[in-house]
Amino acid sequence: MQPLLKSHIPSLKLINQGKVRDLYDVDEHTMLLVATDRLSAFDVVLPTPIQDKGAILTQIANFWFQKLGHIVPNHLTGIAPESLVRDEAEKAQLGKRAIVVKKLKPLPIEAIVRGYLAGSGWKEYRSSGTVCGIRLPSGLQEASPLPEPIFTPSSKAEVGDHDINITLDQAARLLGKDLAEKVARVSIQLYRTAAEYALTRGIIIADTKFEFGLDEAGQLYLIDEVLTPDSSRFWPANQYVVGRNPPSYDKQYVRDWLEASGWNKTPPGPELPVEVAEKTSEKYREAYQKLTGTAFS
Ligand SMILES: Nc1ncnc2c1ncn2[C@@H]1O[C@H](COP(=O)(O)OP(=O)(O)OP(=O)(O)O)[C@@H](O)[C@H]1O
Ligand SMILES: [Mg+2]
């Protein structure tokens, strides 16, 4: 499949362009989600597409939607994307990267679950012994497993801003107490189930971000992407050592190269060298193969 930086589907109305996904209106209740091959690093979308990234992300998410469907309903409709567009040029942009989903009202929080101490969580723990205000036992090291997975929501930032961690009380104020509790409970259950499975495939899911939406009846659905390398921290289990920051699964080459390039991390981002883009594509493939047990084709 041709790499796709930006989709162009004139027979549908473009409603939103995220960092990675282009969203098209289908009808009142349905939309088309096209995962492009865009890659963002340090919250900036880079100009170089990553071969097959969009399709791999979509297929990893579909794999999890199926595996986790007994815990919470999800936004998939089962409608074939090709059935909604007109000509071959449009169909050629869909393939395995597109899904037709229920149009839902996204909750204004990101439902983050952490099972290990990493990233901003590790930083906060080192200075205050807490992660997002949750007190943890003393003596934990970088990459230590937490005694229990914890729910650490953040508020969704406006385009270009970073998300901000919020407390459970703030989440309850945004969503209402009952819904906030349900989201926390479901998120932890999703994480536990997925992390336990992933470990059998040699991947540690250190943390992850879920998004949820509501339908008109107030029913809760899992939306967006789930448990992909873009929304999660995947660590290869065989390289895992407590006390050391394991290599991030997918973006390590890109981040290392960007850090060394002297780029100031504000837009526009630089073009990536071919070998950095190819190695990154290879990591996405590897994540798919490891998780699902079958090669991505
Ligand atoms: N079923 C759905 N109904 C409504 N909105 C959805 C649904 N599934 C996903 N979305 C929204 O579509 C967008 C997906 O685009 P993309 O992942 O590229 O966004 P993004 O730039 O990562 O922004 P965000 O950080 O909010 O995810 C997100 O804003 C997500 O909330
Ligand atoms: Mg997203």
Short mmCIF file of N, CA and C in Angstrom, two decimals, residues 61-194:
data_model
loop_
_atom_site.label_atom_id
_atom_site.label_comp_id
_atom_site.label_asym_id
_atom_site.label_seq_id
_atom_site.Cartn_x
_atom_site.Cartn_y
_atom_site.Cartn_z
N ALA A 61 -5.61 -2.34 17.07
CA ALA A 61 -6.80 -1.92 17.83
C ALA A 61 -7.95 -2.90 17.62
N ASN A 62 -8.16 -3.31 16.38
CA ASN A 62 -9.24 -4.28 16.10
C ASN A 62 -9.04 -5.59 16.85
N PHE A 63 -7.79 -6.02 16.91
CA PHE A 63 -7.46 -7.23 17.66
C PHE A 63 -7.90 -7.10 19.12
N TRP A 64 -7.59 -5.97 19.71
CA TRP A 64 -7.96 -5.75 21.12
C TRP A 64 -9.47 -5.55 21.29
N PHE A 65 -10.08 -4.83 20.37
CA PHE A 65 -11.55 -4.64 20.48
C PHE A 65 -12.22 -6.01 20.59
N GLN A 66 -11.74 -6.94 19.77
CA GLN A 66 -12.34 -8.27 19.78
C GLN A 66 -12.05 -8.98 21.10
N LYS A 67 -10.82 -8.87 21.56
CA LYS A 67 -10.41 -9.57 22.78
C LYS A 67 -11.07 -9.01 24.04
N LEU A 68 -11.43 -7.73 24.00
CA LEU A 68 -11.91 -7.06 25.21
C LEU A 68 -13.40 -6.74 25.16
N GLY A 69 -14.04 -7.20 24.11
CA GLY A 69 -15.46 -6.86 23.90
C GLY A 69 -16.37 -7.32 25.03
N HIS A 70 -15.94 -8.32 25.78
CA HIS A 70 -16.79 -8.80 26.88
C HIS A 70 -16.75 -7.85 28.07
N ILE A 71 -15.77 -6.95 28.10
CA ILE A 71 -15.65 -6.03 29.25
C ILE A 71 -16.48 -4.77 29.04
N VAL A 72 -16.43 -4.24 27.83
CA VAL A 72 -17.18 -3.00 27.53
C VAL A 72 -17.46 -2.96 26.02
N PRO A 73 -18.63 -2.47 25.61
CA PRO A 73 -18.87 -2.36 24.17
C PRO A 73 -17.92 -1.34 23.52
N ASN A 74 -17.67 -1.49 22.23
CA ASN A 74 -16.78 -0.55 21.54
C ASN A 74 -17.48 0.08 20.33
N HIS A 75 -16.78 1.01 19.71
CA HIS A 75 -17.39 1.82 18.66
C HIS A 75 -17.48 1.16 17.28
N LEU A 76 -16.95 -0.05 17.12
CA LEU A 76 -16.97 -0.68 15.79
C LEU A 76 -18.40 -0.97 15.32
N THR A 77 -18.63 -0.76 14.03
CA THR A 77 -19.97 -1.05 13.48
C THR A 77 -19.98 -2.31 12.63
N GLY A 78 -18.81 -2.72 12.14
CA GLY A 78 -18.76 -3.86 11.23
C GLY A 78 -19.07 -3.50 9.78
N ILE A 79 -19.40 -2.24 9.54
CA ILE A 79 -19.66 -1.80 8.15
C ILE A 79 -18.32 -1.74 7.40
N ALA A 80 -18.30 -2.22 6.16
CA ALA A 80 -17.06 -2.20 5.37
C ALA A 80 -16.79 -0.79 4.86
N PRO A 81 -15.61 -0.23 5.14
CA PRO A 81 -15.30 1.14 4.70
C PRO A 81 -15.47 1.33 3.18
N GLU A 82 -15.07 0.32 2.41
CA GLU A 82 -15.13 0.45 0.94
C GLU A 82 -16.56 0.69 0.46
N SER A 83 -17.54 0.23 1.26
CA SER A 83 -18.93 0.36 0.82
C SER A 83 -19.41 1.81 0.89
N LEU A 84 -18.62 2.69 1.49
CA LEU A 84 -19.10 4.06 1.71
C LEU A 84 -18.52 5.06 0.74
N VAL A 85 -17.54 4.63 -0.08
CA VAL A 85 -16.89 5.59 -0.98
C VAL A 85 -17.15 5.23 -2.44
N ARG A 86 -16.83 6.18 -3.31
CA ARG A 86 -17.25 6.07 -4.70
C ARG A 86 -16.31 5.28 -5.59
N ASP A 87 -15.06 5.77 -5.69
CA ASP A 87 -14.23 5.21 -6.76
C ASP A 87 -12.98 4.52 -6.23
N GLU A 88 -12.21 3.99 -7.16
CA GLU A 88 -11.02 3.21 -6.80
C GLU A 88 -9.98 4.07 -6.09
N ALA A 89 -9.85 5.32 -6.50
CA ALA A 89 -8.85 6.20 -5.89
C ALA A 89 -9.17 6.39 -4.40
N GLU A 90 -10.43 6.44 -4.07
CA GLU A 90 -10.83 6.57 -2.66
C GLU A 90 -10.63 5.25 -1.93
N LYS A 91 -11.05 4.17 -2.56
CA LYS A 91 -10.92 2.85 -1.92
C LYS A 91 -9.46 2.52 -1.62
N ALA A 92 -8.57 2.94 -2.53
CA ALA A 92 -7.14 2.62 -2.38
C ALA A 92 -6.56 3.26 -1.12
N GLN A 93 -7.21 4.28 -0.59
CA GLN A 93 -6.69 4.94 0.61
C GLN A 93 -7.20 4.30 1.90
N LEU A 94 -8.11 3.34 1.77
CA LEU A 94 -8.73 2.77 2.97
C LEU A 94 -8.04 1.49 3.39
N GLY A 95 -8.32 0.39 2.68
CA GLY A 95 -7.69 -0.89 3.00
C GLY A 95 -7.82 -1.21 4.47
N LYS A 96 -6.71 -1.64 5.07
CA LYS A 96 -6.74 -2.07 6.47
C LYS A 96 -6.62 -0.91 7.44
N ARG A 97 -6.48 0.30 6.92
CA ARG A 97 -6.27 1.43 7.83
C ARG A 97 -7.58 2.06 8.31
N ALA A 98 -8.69 1.72 7.63
CA ALA A 98 -9.94 2.45 7.91
C ALA A 98 -10.95 1.58 8.66
N ILE A 99 -11.75 2.23 9.50
CA ILE A 99 -12.88 1.54 10.13
C ILE A 99 -14.09 2.47 10.16
N VAL A 100 -15.25 1.85 10.17
CA VAL A 100 -16.48 2.63 10.28
C VAL A 100 -16.97 2.49 11.71
N VAL A 101 -17.14 3.61 12.38
CA VAL A 101 -17.44 3.58 13.82
C VAL A 101 -18.72 4.34 14.16
N LYS A 102 -19.25 4.02 15.30
CA LYS A 102 -20.38 4.77 15.85
C LYS A 102 -19.89 6.16 16.23
N LYS A 103 -20.65 7.17 15.85
CA LYS A 103 -20.29 8.53 16.22
C LYS A 103 -20.76 8.76 17.65
N LEU A 104 -19.83 8.93 18.56
CA LEU A 104 -20.19 9.03 19.98
C LEU A 104 -19.67 10.35 20.55
N LYS A 105 -20.13 10.65 21.74
CA LYS A 105 -19.68 11.89 22.38
C LYS A 105 -18.47 11.55 23.25
N PRO A 106 -17.25 11.97 22.81
CA PRO A 106 -16.06 11.60 23.58
C PRO A 106 -16.10 12.23 24.98
N LEU A 107 -15.76 11.45 25.99
CA LEU A 107 -15.62 12.01 27.34
C LEU A 107 -14.42 12.95 27.34
N PRO A 108 -14.49 14.01 28.14
CA PRO A 108 -13.41 15.02 28.10
C PRO A 108 -12.17 14.63 28.88
N ILE A 109 -11.98 13.33 29.10
CA ILE A 109 -10.75 12.89 29.77
C ILE A 109 -10.08 11.77 29.00
N GLU A 110 -8.79 11.62 29.21
CA GLU A 110 -8.06 10.46 28.73
C GLU A 110 -7.94 9.52 29.92
N ALA A 111 -8.34 8.27 29.71
CA ALA A 111 -8.35 7.30 30.81
C ALA A 111 -7.03 6.54 30.80
N ILE A 112 -6.09 7.05 31.59
CA ILE A 112 -4.75 6.46 31.61
C ILE A 112 -4.65 5.45 32.74
N VAL A 113 -4.07 4.30 32.44
CA VAL A 113 -3.80 3.30 33.48
C VAL A 113 -2.31 3.00 33.46
N ARG A 114 -1.73 2.98 34.63
CA ARG A 114 -0.29 2.68 34.75
C ARG A 114 -0.08 1.45 35.61
N GLY A 115 0.71 0.53 35.08
CA GLY A 115 1.06 -0.68 35.82
C GLY A 115 2.50 -0.65 36.29
N TYR A 116 3.29 0.26 35.71
CA TYR A 116 4.73 0.37 36.02
C TYR A 116 5.08 1.84 36.17
N LEU A 117 6.21 2.09 36.78
CA LEU A 117 6.63 3.46 37.05
C LEU A 117 7.52 3.95 35.91
N ALA A 118 6.99 4.85 35.09
CA ALA A 118 7.76 5.30 33.92
C ALA A 118 7.38 6.73 33.56
N GLY A 119 8.21 7.35 32.76
CA GLY A 119 7.89 8.66 32.19
C GLY A 119 7.60 9.70 33.26
N SER A 120 6.50 10.44 33.05
CA SER A 120 6.17 11.53 33.98
C SER A 120 5.82 10.97 35.36
N GLY A 121 5.31 9.74 35.40
CA GLY A 121 4.97 9.11 36.67
C GLY A 121 6.22 8.90 37.53
N TRP A 122 7.27 8.43 36.90
CA TRP A 122 8.54 8.22 37.60
C TRP A 122 9.10 9.55 38.10
N LYS A 123 9.01 10.57 37.25
CA LYS A 123 9.51 11.90 37.66
C LYS A 123 8.79 12.41 38.90
N GLU A 124 7.45 12.28 38.85
CA GLU A 124 6.67 12.78 39.99
C GLU A 124 6.98 11.96 41.25
N TYR A 125 7.06 10.66 41.10
CA TYR A 125 7.33 9.77 42.25
C TYR A 125 8.65 10.14 42.90
N ARG A 126 9.65 10.42 42.06
CA ARG A 126 10.97 10.74 42.60
C ARG A 126 10.94 12.00 43.45
N SER A 127 10.12 12.98 43.04
CA SER A 127 10.13 14.22 43.80
C SER A 127 9.12 14.22 44.94
N SER A 128 8.03 13.41 44.85
CA SER A 128 7.02 13.52 45.91
C SER A 128 6.49 12.19 46.44
N GLY A 129 6.94 11.07 45.87
CA GLY A 129 6.44 9.78 46.35
C GLY A 129 5.04 9.45 45.87
N THR A 130 4.53 10.27 44.94
CA THR A 130 3.17 10.05 44.43
C THR A 130 3.21 9.97 42.90
N VAL A 131 2.13 9.42 42.32
CA VAL A 131 1.92 9.52 40.88
C VAL A 131 0.51 10.06 40.69
N CYS A 132 0.42 11.21 40.06
CA CYS A 132 -0.86 11.91 39.90
C CYS A 132 -1.57 12.02 41.25
N GLY A 133 -0.79 12.30 42.27
CA GLY A 133 -1.37 12.52 43.59
C GLY A 133 -1.64 11.24 44.36
N ILE A 134 -1.46 10.08 43.73
CA ILE A 134 -1.71 8.82 44.43
C ILE A 134 -0.42 8.39 45.14
N ARG A 135 -0.51 8.23 46.49
CA ARG A 135 0.68 7.86 47.25
C ARG A 135 1.07 6.41 46.99
N LEU A 136 2.36 6.18 46.73
CA LEU A 136 2.85 4.82 46.46
C LEU A 136 3.87 4.44 47.52
N PRO A 137 4.10 3.13 47.69
CA PRO A 137 5.10 2.71 48.67
C PRO A 137 6.46 3.33 48.36
N SER A 138 7.27 3.51 49.39
CA SER A 138 8.60 4.07 49.14
C SER A 138 9.53 2.98 48.62
N GLY A 139 10.63 3.41 48.04
CA GLY A 139 11.65 2.44 47.60
C GLY A 139 11.46 1.89 46.20
N LEU A 140 10.46 2.38 45.47
CA LEU A 140 10.29 1.91 44.09
C LEU A 140 11.38 2.51 43.21
N GLN A 141 11.74 1.79 42.17
CA GLN A 141 12.75 2.27 41.23
C GLN A 141 12.09 2.59 39.89
N GLU A 142 12.87 3.21 39.00
CA GLU A 142 12.36 3.45 37.67
C GLU A 142 11.98 2.10 37.04
N ALA A 143 10.82 2.05 36.39
CA ALA A 143 10.30 0.84 35.72
C ALA A 143 9.80 -0.24 36.68
N SER A 144 9.77 0.06 37.98
CA SER A 144 9.21 -0.93 38.93
C SER A 144 7.74 -1.18 38.63
N PRO A 145 7.29 -2.43 38.81
CA PRO A 145 5.85 -2.65 38.74
C PRO A 145 5.19 -2.00 39.95
N LEU A 146 3.99 -1.46 39.76
CA LEU A 146 3.25 -0.89 40.89
C LEU A 146 2.54 -2.03 41.62
N PRO A 147 2.25 -1.83 42.92
CA PRO A 147 1.55 -2.89 43.65
C PRO A 147 0.23 -3.26 42.98
N GLU A 148 -0.45 -2.28 42.45
CA GLU A 148 -1.72 -2.46 41.71
C GLU A 148 -1.69 -1.48 40.55
N PRO A 149 -2.31 -1.81 39.41
CA PRO A 149 -2.43 -0.78 38.37
C PRO A 149 -3.24 0.40 38.90
N ILE A 150 -2.85 1.61 38.51
CA ILE A 150 -3.58 2.79 39.00
C ILE A 150 -4.19 3.57 37.83
N PHE A 151 -5.33 4.19 38.10
CA PHE A 151 -6.04 5.00 37.12
C PHE A 151 -5.63 6.45 37.33
N THR A 152 -5.01 7.05 36.31
CA THR A 152 -4.50 8.42 36.45
C THR A 152 -4.97 9.26 35.25
N PRO A 153 -6.21 9.75 35.32
CA PRO A 153 -6.78 10.44 34.16
C PRO A 153 -6.07 11.76 33.84
N SER A 154 -6.24 12.20 32.61
CA SER A 154 -5.79 13.55 32.28
C SER A 154 -6.92 14.24 31.51
N SER A 155 -6.88 15.55 31.53
CA SER A 155 -7.89 16.29 30.76
C SER A 155 -7.38 16.43 29.35
N LYS A 156 -8.28 16.39 28.37
CA LYS A 156 -7.85 16.48 26.97
C LYS A 156 -7.46 17.90 26.65
N ALA A 157 -6.26 18.03 26.10
CA ALA A 157 -5.76 19.36 25.78
C ALA A 157 -6.34 19.83 24.45
N GLU A 158 -6.35 21.14 24.25
CA GLU A 158 -6.68 21.68 22.94
C GLU A 158 -5.52 21.34 22.00
N VAL A 159 -5.79 21.41 20.69
CA VAL A 159 -4.77 21.08 19.70
C VAL A 159 -3.45 21.80 20.00
N GLY A 160 -2.36 21.05 20.00
CA GLY A 160 -1.04 21.66 20.18
C GLY A 160 -0.60 21.75 21.64
N ASP A 161 -1.55 21.60 22.58
CA ASP A 161 -1.19 21.66 23.98
C ASP A 161 -0.90 20.26 24.51
N HIS A 162 -0.24 20.18 25.63
CA HIS A 162 -0.02 18.88 26.27
C HIS A 162 -1.20 18.61 27.20
N ASP A 163 -1.53 17.34 27.35
CA ASP A 163 -2.60 16.97 28.27
C ASP A 163 -2.14 17.23 29.71
N ILE A 164 -3.12 17.51 30.57
CA ILE A 164 -2.78 17.82 31.96
C ILE A 164 -3.36 16.75 32.87
N ASN A 165 -2.52 16.22 33.75
CA ASN A 165 -3.01 15.23 34.70
C ASN A 165 -4.03 15.85 35.64
N ILE A 166 -5.07 15.09 35.95
CA ILE A 166 -6.07 15.58 36.90
C ILE A 166 -6.28 14.53 37.99
N THR A 167 -6.85 14.97 39.10
CA THR A 167 -7.10 14.03 40.20
C THR A 167 -8.42 13.31 39.95
N LEU A 168 -8.67 12.27 40.74
CA LEU A 168 -9.93 11.54 40.62
C LEU A 168 -11.11 12.46 40.94
N ASP A 169 -10.93 13.37 41.90
CA ASP A 169 -11.99 14.32 42.23
C ASP A 169 -12.31 15.23 41.05
N GLN A 170 -11.26 15.68 40.37
CA GLN A 170 -11.48 16.54 39.20
C GLN A 170 -12.19 15.75 38.09
N ALA A 171 -11.82 14.48 37.93
CA ALA A 171 -12.49 13.64 36.93
C ALA A 171 -13.96 13.48 37.29
N ALA A 172 -14.23 13.31 38.59
CA ALA A 172 -15.61 13.16 39.04
C ALA A 172 -16.41 14.43 38.80
N ARG A 173 -15.74 15.57 38.92
CA ARG A 173 -16.44 16.84 38.65
C ARG A 173 -16.75 16.98 37.17
N LEU A 174 -15.82 16.51 36.31
CA LEU A 174 -16.03 16.61 34.86
C LEU A 174 -17.10 15.64 34.36
N LEU A 175 -17.14 14.43 34.93
CA LEU A 175 -17.99 13.36 34.38
C LEU A 175 -19.20 13.07 35.23
N GLY A 176 -19.18 13.48 36.48
CA GLY A 176 -20.14 12.98 37.46
C GLY A 176 -19.51 11.79 38.16
N LYS A 177 -19.87 11.62 39.43
CA LYS A 177 -19.19 10.63 40.26
C LYS A 177 -19.36 9.21 39.72
N ASP A 178 -20.60 8.83 39.38
CA ASP A 178 -20.87 7.44 38.97
C ASP A 178 -20.12 7.09 37.69
N LEU A 179 -20.18 8.00 36.72
CA LEU A 179 -19.51 7.72 35.45
C LEU A 179 -18.00 7.66 35.64
N ALA A 180 -17.47 8.58 36.44
CA ALA A 180 -16.02 8.59 36.67
C ALA A 180 -15.58 7.28 37.31
N GLU A 181 -16.38 6.78 38.24
CA GLU A 181 -16.03 5.52 38.90
C GLU A 181 -16.10 4.35 37.92
N LYS A 182 -17.12 4.40 37.07
CA LYS A 182 -17.26 3.32 36.09
C LYS A 182 -16.08 3.33 35.11
N VAL A 183 -15.71 4.51 34.64
CA VAL A 183 -14.59 4.61 33.70
C VAL A 183 -13.31 4.10 34.34
N ALA A 184 -13.09 4.45 35.60
CA ALA A 184 -11.89 3.98 36.30
C ALA A 184 -11.90 2.46 36.42
N ARG A 185 -13.05 1.91 36.80
CA ARG A 185 -13.16 0.46 37.00
C ARG A 185 -12.94 -0.30 35.69
N VAL A 186 -13.63 0.16 34.65
CA VAL A 186 -13.52 -0.50 33.34
C VAL A 186 -12.09 -0.38 32.80
N SER A 187 -11.48 0.80 32.96
CA SER A 187 -10.13 1.02 32.43
C SER A 187 -9.14 0.05 33.08
N ILE A 188 -9.25 -0.10 34.38
CA ILE A 188 -8.33 -1.00 35.10
C ILE A 188 -8.56 -2.44 34.66
N GLN A 189 -9.81 -2.80 34.47
CA GLN A 189 -10.11 -4.17 34.05
C GLN A 189 -9.57 -4.43 32.63
N LEU A 190 -9.72 -3.45 31.75
CA LEU A 190 -9.18 -3.58 30.39
C LEU A 190 -7.67 -3.74 30.45
N TYR A 191 -7.05 -2.88 31.24
CA TYR A 191 -5.58 -2.93 31.34
C TYR A 191 -5.11 -4.27 31.87
N ARG A 192 -5.71 -4.72 32.96
CA ARG A 192 -5.29 -6.00 33.57
C ARG A 192 -5.40 -7.15 32.56
N THR A 193 -6.53 -7.20 31.88
CA THR A 193 -6.77 -8.30 30.93
C THR A 193 -5.75 -8.24 29.79
N ALA A 194 -5.53 -7.04 29.26
CA ALA A 194 -4.61 -6.89 28.14
C ALA A 194 -3.17 -7.15 28.56
#
